[in-house]
Short mmCIF file of C-alpha atoms in Angstrom, two decimals:
data_model
loop_
_atom_site.label_atom_id
_atom_site.label_comp_id
_atom_site.label_asym_id
_atom_site.label_seq_id
_atom_site.Cartn_x
_atom_site.Cartn_y
_atom_site.Cartn_z
CA MET A 1 -34.06 -88.42 46.15
CA ALA A 2 -34.73 -85.31 44.05
CA GLU A 3 -36.05 -85.68 40.51
CA VAL A 4 -35.02 -83.10 37.92
CA ILE A 5 -37.71 -82.61 35.25
CA ARG A 6 -36.66 -80.81 32.08
CA MET A 7 -38.69 -79.04 29.44
CA PRO A 8 -39.87 -81.76 27.00
CA ARG A 9 -40.19 -81.33 23.24
CA MET A 10 -43.97 -81.17 22.92
CA SER A 11 -44.06 -80.71 19.14
CA ASP A 12 -41.72 -81.68 16.34
CA THR A 13 -40.72 -78.05 15.60
CA MET A 14 -40.63 -76.81 19.19
CA GLU A 15 -37.42 -75.07 20.29
CA GLU A 16 -38.73 -73.45 23.46
CA GLY A 17 -41.90 -73.22 25.48
CA VAL A 18 -43.64 -70.32 27.21
CA ILE A 19 -45.19 -70.90 30.62
CA ALA A 20 -48.80 -69.86 30.13
CA ALA A 21 -49.83 -70.72 33.71
CA TRP A 22 -48.57 -72.59 36.75
CA HIS A 23 -51.06 -74.79 38.60
CA LYS A 24 -48.65 -75.56 41.45
CA LYS A 25 -46.38 -73.26 43.41
CA LYS A 26 -43.08 -73.76 45.16
CA GLY A 27 -43.52 -75.82 48.32
CA ASP A 28 -46.66 -77.62 47.14
CA LYS A 29 -46.98 -81.40 47.35
CA VAL A 30 -47.17 -82.93 43.87
CA SER A 31 -48.51 -86.36 42.99
CA ASN A 32 -47.87 -88.39 39.86
CA GLY A 33 -50.24 -87.12 37.14
CA ASP A 34 -51.03 -83.78 38.77
CA LEU A 35 -51.37 -80.84 36.37
CA LEU A 36 -48.23 -78.77 36.90
CA ALA A 37 -48.45 -76.14 34.20
CA GLU A 38 -49.87 -75.01 30.87
CA ILE A 39 -47.10 -74.66 28.30
CA GLU A 40 -47.49 -72.65 25.10
CA THR A 41 -45.62 -74.23 22.19
CA ASP A 42 -45.27 -72.98 18.62
CA LYS A 43 -48.49 -74.86 17.76
CA ALA A 44 -50.73 -74.98 20.81
CA THR A 45 -51.04 -74.53 24.57
CA MET A 46 -50.71 -77.94 26.21
CA ASP A 47 -51.16 -79.32 29.72
CA PHE A 48 -48.01 -80.56 31.41
CA GLU A 49 -48.60 -83.27 34.00
CA SER A 50 -46.12 -84.34 36.65
CA PRO A 51 -44.21 -87.55 35.81
CA GLY A 52 -43.15 -87.92 39.43
CA GLU A 53 -44.12 -87.01 42.97
CA GLY A 54 -42.69 -85.06 45.87
CA THR A 55 -42.46 -81.48 47.07
CA LEU A 56 -42.04 -78.80 44.38
CA LEU A 57 -38.59 -77.46 45.26
CA TYR A 58 -37.73 -75.36 42.21
CA ILE A 59 -39.51 -73.66 39.30
CA GLY A 60 -37.38 -72.86 36.24
CA ALA A 61 -39.44 -70.01 34.75
CA LYS A 62 -42.19 -67.60 35.78
CA GLU A 63 -45.53 -67.28 34.00
CA GLY A 64 -45.03 -65.57 30.65
CA GLU A 65 -41.33 -66.48 30.45
CA SER A 66 -39.86 -68.81 27.84
CA ILE A 67 -37.69 -71.82 28.60
CA ASP A 68 -35.53 -73.83 26.18
CA ILE A 69 -35.99 -77.51 25.40
CA ASN A 70 -34.16 -79.70 27.97
CA ALA A 71 -33.70 -76.77 30.36
CA ILE A 72 -34.67 -77.50 33.97
CA LEU A 73 -38.41 -76.96 34.33
CA VAL A 74 -39.00 -78.14 37.89
CA ILE A 75 -37.30 -80.14 40.65
CA LEU A 76 -39.29 -82.51 42.86
CA GLY A 77 -37.99 -84.09 46.06
CA ASP A 78 -38.06 -83.99 49.83
CA LYS A 79 -38.70 -80.54 51.27
CA ASP A 80 -35.37 -80.53 53.16
CA GLU A 81 -33.18 -81.21 50.11
CA ASP A 82 -30.53 -78.67 49.06
CA VAL A 83 -31.82 -77.21 45.78
CA ASP A 84 -28.65 -75.14 45.17
CA ALA A 85 -26.51 -78.25 45.35
CA ILE A 86 -28.79 -80.04 42.89
CA LEU A 87 -28.63 -77.12 40.44
CA LYS A 88 -24.81 -76.99 40.67
CA GLU A 89 -24.57 -80.71 40.03
CA GLU A 90 -26.86 -80.41 36.99
CA GLU A 91 -24.76 -77.48 35.73
CA LYS A 92 -21.61 -79.62 35.97
CA LYS A 93 -23.30 -82.40 34.01
CA GLU A 94 -24.34 -79.96 31.30
CA LYS A 95 -20.80 -78.53 31.01
CA SER A 96 -19.34 -82.02 30.85
CA SER A 97 -21.80 -82.96 28.14
CA GLU A 98 -20.92 -79.83 26.17
CA LYS A 99 -17.18 -80.68 26.39
CA ASP A 100 -17.84 -84.21 25.14
CA GLN A 101 -19.82 -82.83 22.21
CA GLU A 102 -17.01 -80.39 21.37
CA LYS A 103 -14.47 -83.20 21.51
CA GLU A 104 -16.56 -85.36 19.20
CA SER A 105 -16.90 -82.43 16.82
CA GLU A 106 -13.14 -81.86 16.77
CA GLU A 107 -12.53 -85.57 16.09
CA GLU A 108 -14.93 -85.41 13.16
CA ASP A 109 -13.14 -82.35 11.78
CA ASP A 110 -9.74 -84.09 12.07
CA ALA A 111 -10.95 -87.26 10.40
CA VAL A 112 -8.92 -88.50 7.37
CA GLU A 113 -9.73 -90.88 4.57
CA ILE A 114 -10.20 -94.41 5.88
CA PRO A 115 -8.00 -97.08 4.29
CA THR A 116 -9.78 -99.78 2.31
CA GLY A 117 -8.88 -102.46 4.83
CA ALA A 118 -10.43 -100.45 7.63
CA SER A 119 -13.65 -99.56 5.79
CA LYS A 120 -15.55 -102.56 7.16
CA GLN A 121 -14.51 -101.63 10.66
CA ALA A 122 -15.69 -98.01 10.10
CA GLU A 123 -19.00 -99.24 8.70
CA SER A 124 -19.42 -101.44 11.74
CA LYS A 125 -18.80 -98.48 14.04
CA SER A 126 -21.25 -96.36 12.01
CA GLU A 127 -23.91 -99.04 12.39
CA ASP A 128 -23.27 -99.17 16.12
CA THR A 129 -23.60 -95.37 16.31
CA ASP A 130 -26.88 -95.47 14.35
CA LYS A 131 -28.21 -98.12 16.69
CA GLU A 132 -27.23 -95.99 19.69
CA LYS A 133 -29.00 -92.96 18.19
CA GLU A 134 -32.07 -95.04 17.44
CA SER A 135 -32.04 -96.33 20.99
CA GLU A 136 -31.74 -92.76 22.34
CA GLU A 137 -34.63 -91.59 20.13
CA LYS A 138 -36.80 -94.44 21.43
CA ALA A 139 -35.87 -93.52 24.97
CA ASP A 140 -36.82 -89.88 24.31
CA THR A 141 -40.14 -91.02 22.84
CA LYS A 142 -40.86 -93.16 25.89
CA GLN A 143 -39.90 -90.26 28.16
CA SER A 144 -42.34 -87.94 26.30
CA ALA A 145 -45.02 -90.61 26.55
CA LYS A 146 -44.33 -90.88 30.24
CA LEU A 147 -44.80 -87.13 30.64
CA ALA A 148 -48.13 -87.25 28.76
CA ASP A 149 -49.45 -90.39 30.44
CA VAL A 150 -51.09 -90.81 33.81
CA GLU A 151 -50.47 -93.97 35.76
CA SER A 152 -53.37 -96.39 35.24
CA ASP A 153 -52.98 -97.90 38.69
CA LYS A 154 -54.17 -94.58 40.09
CA GLY A 155 -57.47 -94.88 38.25
CA ARG A 156 -56.41 -92.93 35.16
CA ILE A 157 -55.85 -93.92 31.54
CA LYS A 158 -52.68 -93.75 29.47
CA ALA A 159 -53.09 -91.60 26.36
CA SER A 160 -50.91 -89.39 24.21
CA PRO A 161 -51.50 -85.61 24.41
CA LEU A 162 -52.69 -85.56 20.79
CA ALA A 163 -55.17 -88.40 21.41
CA ARG A 164 -56.55 -86.65 24.48
CA ARG A 165 -56.88 -83.36 22.62
CA ILE A 166 -58.76 -84.95 19.69
CA ALA A 167 -61.05 -86.78 22.10
CA ALA A 168 -61.79 -83.53 23.96
CA GLU A 169 -62.51 -81.67 20.70
CA LYS A 170 -64.92 -84.43 19.59
CA ASN A 171 -66.59 -84.47 23.03
CA ILE A 172 -65.95 -88.15 23.71
CA SER A 173 -64.66 -89.91 26.82
CA ILE A 174 -61.15 -91.26 26.45
CA SER A 175 -62.16 -94.21 28.68
CA GLU A 176 -64.38 -95.57 25.87
CA ILE A 177 -61.39 -96.07 23.56
CA LYS A 178 -59.16 -99.12 23.54
CA GLY A 179 -55.46 -98.31 23.21
CA SER A 180 -53.11 -100.10 20.82
CA GLY A 181 -49.86 -98.60 22.11
CA ASP A 182 -47.42 -99.90 24.71
CA ASP A 183 -49.22 -101.07 27.86
CA GLY A 184 -52.57 -100.19 26.27
CA ARG A 185 -51.64 -96.56 25.67
CA ILE A 186 -54.18 -94.69 23.53
CA VAL A 187 -52.72 -92.93 20.50
CA LYS A 188 -54.14 -90.75 17.71
CA LYS A 189 -54.87 -93.76 15.48
CA ASP A 190 -57.07 -95.34 18.16
CA VAL A 191 -59.22 -92.21 18.47
CA GLU A 192 -59.61 -91.91 14.69
CA GLU A 193 -60.61 -95.59 14.37
CA TYR A 194 -63.12 -95.16 17.18
CA LEU A 195 -64.71 -92.23 15.36
CA GLU A 196 -64.80 -94.13 12.06
CA LYS A 197 -66.60 -97.07 13.70
CA GLY A 198 -69.50 -94.93 14.90
CA GLY A 199 -68.02 -93.14 17.87
CA ALA A 200 -68.92 -89.84 16.24
CA GLU A 201 -72.53 -90.42 17.24
CA LYS A 202 -71.48 -90.61 20.88
CA ALA A 203 -69.35 -87.50 20.36
CA GLY A 204 -72.47 -85.41 20.28
CA LYS A 205 -72.52 -84.99 16.52
CA ILE A 206 -75.53 -82.95 15.47
CA GLU A 207 -77.34 -83.89 12.30
CA LEU A 208 -78.40 -80.62 10.72
CA PRO A 209 -81.71 -80.63 8.88
CA LYS A 210 -81.56 -80.08 5.15
CA VAL A 211 -82.86 -76.66 4.21
CA VAL A 212 -84.76 -76.57 0.94
CA GLN A 213 -85.48 -73.15 -0.47
CA GLU A 214 -85.10 -71.26 -3.69
CA GLU A 215 -83.72 -67.81 -4.38
CA SER A 216 -86.30 -65.12 -5.05
CA TYR A 217 -86.33 -61.36 -5.44
CA GLU A 218 -88.44 -58.46 -6.58
CA ASP A 219 -87.29 -55.54 -8.74
CA VAL A 220 -88.90 -52.25 -7.71
CA SER A 221 -88.88 -49.35 -10.13
CA LEU A 222 -87.34 -46.15 -8.81
CA SER A 223 -89.79 -43.43 -7.99
CA GLN A 224 -89.00 -39.91 -9.11
CA MET A 225 -88.49 -38.96 -5.46
CA ARG A 226 -85.96 -41.74 -4.90
CA LYS A 227 -84.09 -40.80 -8.10
CA THR A 228 -83.85 -37.18 -6.95
CA ILE A 229 -82.69 -38.17 -3.45
CA ALA A 230 -80.05 -40.52 -4.89
CA LYS A 231 -78.75 -37.90 -7.30
CA ARG A 232 -78.57 -35.07 -4.75
CA LEU A 233 -76.97 -37.12 -1.97
CA ALA A 234 -74.43 -38.72 -4.33
CA GLU A 235 -73.44 -35.28 -5.60
CA SER A 236 -73.15 -34.03 -2.02
CA LYS A 237 -71.12 -36.96 -0.71
CA PHE A 238 -68.67 -37.09 -3.60
CA ASN A 239 -68.36 -33.36 -4.31
CA ALA A 240 -68.34 -31.96 -0.77
CA PRO A 241 -65.39 -33.07 1.39
CA HIS A 242 -67.22 -34.18 4.55
CA PHE A 243 -65.74 -34.30 8.02
CA TYR A 244 -67.53 -35.00 11.30
CA LEU A 245 -67.54 -33.56 14.82
CA THR A 246 -69.37 -35.23 17.73
CA ILE A 247 -70.13 -33.77 21.15
CA GLU A 248 -72.05 -34.96 24.23
CA VAL A 249 -74.76 -32.75 25.69
CA LYS A 250 -76.19 -33.01 29.21
CA MET A 251 -79.96 -32.81 28.71
CA ASP A 252 -81.16 -32.74 32.34
CA ARG A 253 -81.91 -28.97 32.33
CA ALA A 254 -83.57 -29.22 28.91
CA MET A 255 -85.79 -32.03 30.22
CA GLU A 256 -86.80 -29.92 33.23
CA ALA A 257 -87.48 -26.89 31.01
CA ARG A 258 -89.61 -28.94 28.59
CA LYS A 259 -91.69 -30.29 31.46
CA LYS A 260 -92.43 -26.76 32.72
CA LEU A 261 -93.08 -25.40 29.22
CA ASN A 262 -95.61 -28.13 28.49
CA GLU A 263 -97.57 -27.11 31.57
CA VAL A 264 -98.43 -23.78 29.92
CA ALA A 265 -97.79 -24.27 26.17
CA PRO A 266 -100.85 -24.45 23.88
CA LEU A 267 -99.16 -27.30 21.99
CA LYS A 268 -96.87 -30.02 23.29
CA ILE A 269 -93.21 -29.05 22.88
CA SER A 270 -90.88 -31.88 21.77
CA PHE A 271 -87.15 -32.22 22.35
CA ASN A 272 -86.66 -31.77 18.63
CA ASP A 273 -88.42 -28.38 18.83
CA ILE A 274 -86.00 -27.29 21.56
CA ILE A 275 -83.02 -28.51 19.50
CA VAL A 276 -84.27 -26.59 16.42
CA LYS A 277 -84.69 -23.40 18.46
CA ALA A 278 -81.24 -23.73 20.11
CA THR A 279 -79.63 -24.45 16.72
CA ALA A 280 -81.18 -21.31 15.22
CA HIS A 281 -79.69 -19.18 18.04
CA ALA A 282 -76.27 -20.83 17.64
CA LEU A 283 -76.30 -20.22 13.86
CA LYS A 284 -76.82 -16.50 14.42
CA LYS A 285 -73.59 -16.48 16.45
CA HIS A 286 -71.68 -18.56 13.89
CA PRO A 287 -72.74 -17.35 10.42
CA GLN A 288 -69.93 -19.30 8.70
CA VAL A 289 -71.82 -22.52 9.57
CA ASN A 290 -74.99 -20.93 8.10
CA SER A 291 -73.44 -20.57 4.64
CA SER A 292 -73.78 -22.06 1.15
CA TRP A 293 -71.34 -23.21 -1.53
CA LEU A 294 -72.19 -21.63 -4.88
CA GLY A 295 -69.27 -22.93 -6.96
CA ASP A 296 -67.38 -19.68 -7.57
CA LYS A 297 -68.32 -17.99 -4.30
CA ILE A 298 -69.47 -18.58 -0.71
CA ARG A 299 -72.78 -17.12 0.42
CA ILE A 300 -72.96 -16.33 4.13
CA ASN A 301 -76.65 -16.22 5.02
CA HIS A 302 -77.89 -13.67 7.57
CA HIS A 303 -81.30 -15.33 7.79
CA VAL A 304 -81.79 -18.79 9.35
CA ASN A 305 -83.92 -21.30 7.45
CA ILE A 306 -83.65 -24.75 9.06
CA GLY A 307 -84.64 -27.86 7.15
CA VAL A 308 -86.04 -30.70 9.28
CA ALA A 309 -85.62 -34.17 7.76
CA VAL A 310 -88.84 -36.22 7.68
CA ALA A 311 -88.90 -39.93 6.83
CA VAL A 312 -91.63 -41.00 4.41
CA ASP A 313 -92.35 -44.32 2.73
CA GLU A 314 -90.43 -43.50 -0.43
CA GLY A 315 -87.43 -41.82 1.18
CA LEU A 316 -86.60 -38.58 2.95
CA LEU A 317 -88.11 -35.13 2.58
CA VAL A 318 -86.77 -31.92 4.11
CA PRO A 319 -89.43 -29.25 4.70
CA VAL A 320 -87.98 -25.87 5.66
CA LEU A 321 -88.80 -23.69 8.69
CA ARG A 322 -88.15 -20.15 7.45
CA TYR A 323 -86.71 -17.48 9.79
CA THR A 324 -86.49 -20.07 12.55
CA ASP A 325 -84.57 -17.81 14.94
CA ALA A 326 -87.49 -15.36 15.06
CA LYS A 327 -90.13 -17.98 15.94
CA SER A 328 -91.24 -19.14 19.38
CA LEU A 329 -91.09 -22.75 20.51
CA SER A 330 -94.87 -23.11 20.10
CA HIS A 331 -94.66 -21.66 16.59
CA ILE A 332 -91.84 -24.06 15.69
CA ALA A 333 -93.77 -27.02 17.17
CA GLN A 334 -96.95 -26.23 15.23
CA GLU A 335 -95.22 -25.52 11.92
CA THR A 336 -93.04 -28.63 12.16
CA ARG A 337 -96.10 -30.82 12.71
CA ASN A 338 -97.96 -29.22 9.81
CA LEU A 339 -95.05 -29.69 7.42
CA ALA A 340 -94.41 -33.28 8.58
CA GLU A 341 -98.07 -34.13 8.00
CA LYS A 342 -97.92 -32.65 4.51
CA ALA A 343 -94.74 -34.60 3.77
CA LYS A 344 -96.32 -37.92 4.76
CA ASN A 345 -99.43 -37.16 2.68
CA LYS A 346 -97.30 -36.05 -0.32
CA LYS A 347 -98.79 -32.56 -0.22
CA LEU A 348 -95.61 -30.54 0.32
CA GLN A 349 -95.20 -27.75 -2.21
CA PRO A 350 -91.79 -27.15 -3.88
CA GLU A 351 -91.36 -23.78 -2.17
CA GLU A 352 -91.79 -25.51 1.22
CA MET A 353 -88.68 -27.61 0.53
CA GLN A 354 -86.44 -24.84 -0.77
CA GLY A 355 -84.28 -22.11 0.74
CA ASN A 356 -82.71 -24.12 3.58
CA THR A 357 -79.49 -22.74 5.08
CA PHE A 358 -78.98 -25.59 7.60
CA THR A 359 -80.52 -29.05 8.16
CA ILE A 360 -81.28 -31.21 11.22
CA SER A 361 -81.81 -34.99 11.09
CA ASN A 362 -83.05 -36.63 14.30
CA LEU A 363 -83.06 -40.43 14.76
CA GLY A 364 -83.26 -40.40 18.54
CA MET A 365 -86.87 -41.61 18.45
CA PHE A 366 -85.60 -44.74 16.66
CA ASP A 367 -83.26 -45.59 19.58
CA ILE A 368 -80.11 -44.53 17.69
CA ASP A 369 -77.26 -43.36 19.96
CA GLU A 370 -75.36 -41.44 17.29
CA PHE A 371 -74.85 -41.35 13.52
CA THR A 372 -73.45 -39.24 10.70
CA ALA A 373 -75.60 -37.57 8.05
CA ILE A 374 -74.88 -36.50 4.46
CA ILE A 375 -74.98 -32.74 3.91
CA ASN A 376 -78.14 -31.41 2.24
CA PRO A 377 -76.96 -29.06 -0.57
CA PRO A 378 -76.38 -26.16 -0.70
CA ASP A 379 -75.92 -26.15 3.12
CA ALA A 380 -72.48 -26.09 4.68
CA CYS A 381 -73.47 -28.47 7.48
CA ILE A 382 -76.08 -30.91 8.77
CA LEU A 383 -76.71 -31.86 12.41
CA ALA A 384 -77.35 -35.54 13.30
CA VAL A 385 -79.16 -35.99 16.64
CA GLY A 386 -79.12 -39.22 18.68
CA LYS A 387 -81.32 -40.39 21.54
CA ILE A 388 -81.22 -39.12 25.12
CA LYS A 389 -79.70 -41.83 27.31
CA GLU A 390 -79.34 -42.04 31.08
CA VAL A 391 -75.75 -42.88 32.05
CA PRO A 392 -73.99 -43.34 35.42
CA VAL A 393 -71.54 -40.61 36.50
CA LEU A 394 -69.51 -39.64 39.55
CA LYS A 395 -70.53 -36.39 41.22
CA ASP A 396 -68.55 -35.23 44.25
CA GLY A 397 -67.31 -38.78 44.73
CA GLU A 398 -70.81 -40.29 44.70
CA LEU A 399 -72.53 -42.33 42.01
CA ALA A 400 -75.29 -40.47 40.19
CA SER A 401 -76.92 -40.40 36.76
CA GLU A 402 -77.14 -37.91 33.90
CA ASN A 403 -79.15 -37.77 30.68
CA ILE A 404 -76.74 -37.54 27.77
CA MET A 405 -77.43 -36.86 24.09
CA LYS A 406 -74.81 -37.14 21.33
CA ILE A 407 -74.96 -34.79 18.36
CA THR A 408 -72.74 -34.99 15.28
CA LEU A 409 -72.07 -32.12 12.88
CA SER A 410 -71.24 -33.08 9.28
CA CYS A 411 -69.24 -30.23 7.73
CA ASP A 412 -68.29 -29.29 4.17
CA HIS A 413 -64.57 -28.58 4.53
CA ARG A 414 -64.69 -26.11 1.65
CA LEU A 415 -66.79 -23.83 3.86
CA VAL A 416 -66.26 -24.82 7.47
CA ASP A 417 -63.00 -25.67 9.23
CA GLY A 418 -62.67 -27.91 12.29
CA ALA A 419 -62.32 -25.08 14.79
CA THR A 420 -65.34 -23.22 13.32
CA GLY A 421 -67.52 -26.33 13.57
CA ALA A 422 -66.29 -27.07 17.11
CA LYS A 423 -67.10 -23.56 18.34
CA PHE A 424 -70.60 -23.81 16.88
CA LEU A 425 -71.16 -27.13 18.72
CA GLN A 426 -69.93 -25.61 21.98
CA THR A 427 -72.44 -22.77 21.65
CA LEU A 428 -75.26 -25.19 20.80
CA LYS A 429 -74.29 -27.39 23.75
CA ALA A 430 -74.40 -24.37 26.08
CA TYR A 431 -77.92 -23.46 24.91
CA LEU A 432 -79.22 -27.00 25.34
CA GLU A 433 -77.61 -27.47 28.76
CA GLU A 434 -79.04 -24.12 29.94
CA PRO A 435 -82.16 -23.35 27.87
CA LEU A 436 -82.78 -20.08 29.74
CA ALA A 437 -79.70 -18.67 27.99
CA MET A 438 -81.75 -18.47 24.79
CA LEU A 439 -83.90 -15.78 26.43
CA VAL A 440 -80.97 -13.46 27.01
#
């Protein structure tokens, strides 16, 4: 005979449940205690185990759908049983129950004051009704327990869902706990008592070692260099409205060109040297990016003086390569090395750190993919250069690889608009992706 299983109330505030996952499908054989589904309540996602056995004839909701309390969840029975007839019969029962409830409600609404002589009789009926309700509540509790339990004669242990969940969280075996409920059923109280009596040690509790230390620190006086850096960058960040543009550059051609150049160059050419040279050419085509904010006017520079950020122990110095666009790659390479060496030895002269019209900061050698830099006044922009990284790409439907470098332009919006900055980056990208274009 078919068994109709309805959605149980799995928490005290539950009104409906959502089917998180089905572990059986229509037509499967189901045994008592088999995991049927995972049901998401208003408090947790809980396992729902079969309280009966048979063939799964009907599923009341799909995964992800909600189903009300007491609605038909599944029907188990013989595979030849008429499911439609069962559903119609259950529908009749529900309608009949609804009519009875409506009738009871109407009788309550029509109730009149009970005469004194009949009060004892009414009280007696009320007591009987309370007893019936209490009996129904107990029956519901036993039914819920039945849904949560697994028959012990099949080698499993009876335990409430809450007890099983606590035991799982504490990493203890439910079989080690003695139940105090009906028929030896394990409840929450049993698990808590087990833990209090030393079961926590078996639960895999880790005793953390006590760490004994004391707070300590060191105050370091600001050097004059650090004070100047802090003042200039704070003024730049808070006075100049920064915005940022990032673009990816394919560096395969630049890598090939560098390899060939280094075969004949008197000094080893670095990627940074190529980037400086390409930037100088791009600035000549976009003079608005090569400008300065002077408070009451904008100065558009026709010469290109690129500052190259150099990290030193006490902070950051920016020596300037004057007239960069007119210098060869070997010239740029040699001068950059000379200035960087002076910066690290604190021998840079003030005039060697003045007159910049644009600045480049490169952190690619530190394995940085991309970053944003603060504009070096009075420049309109600063270029932040990341590392060259090999990435997989599809070419003509086949998997290949490319060497990609990300560059980010920080712009002072008082001088440079988004479109102006974007066009400059496109020109710079074109020069880096085809270095021979710089010779034209």
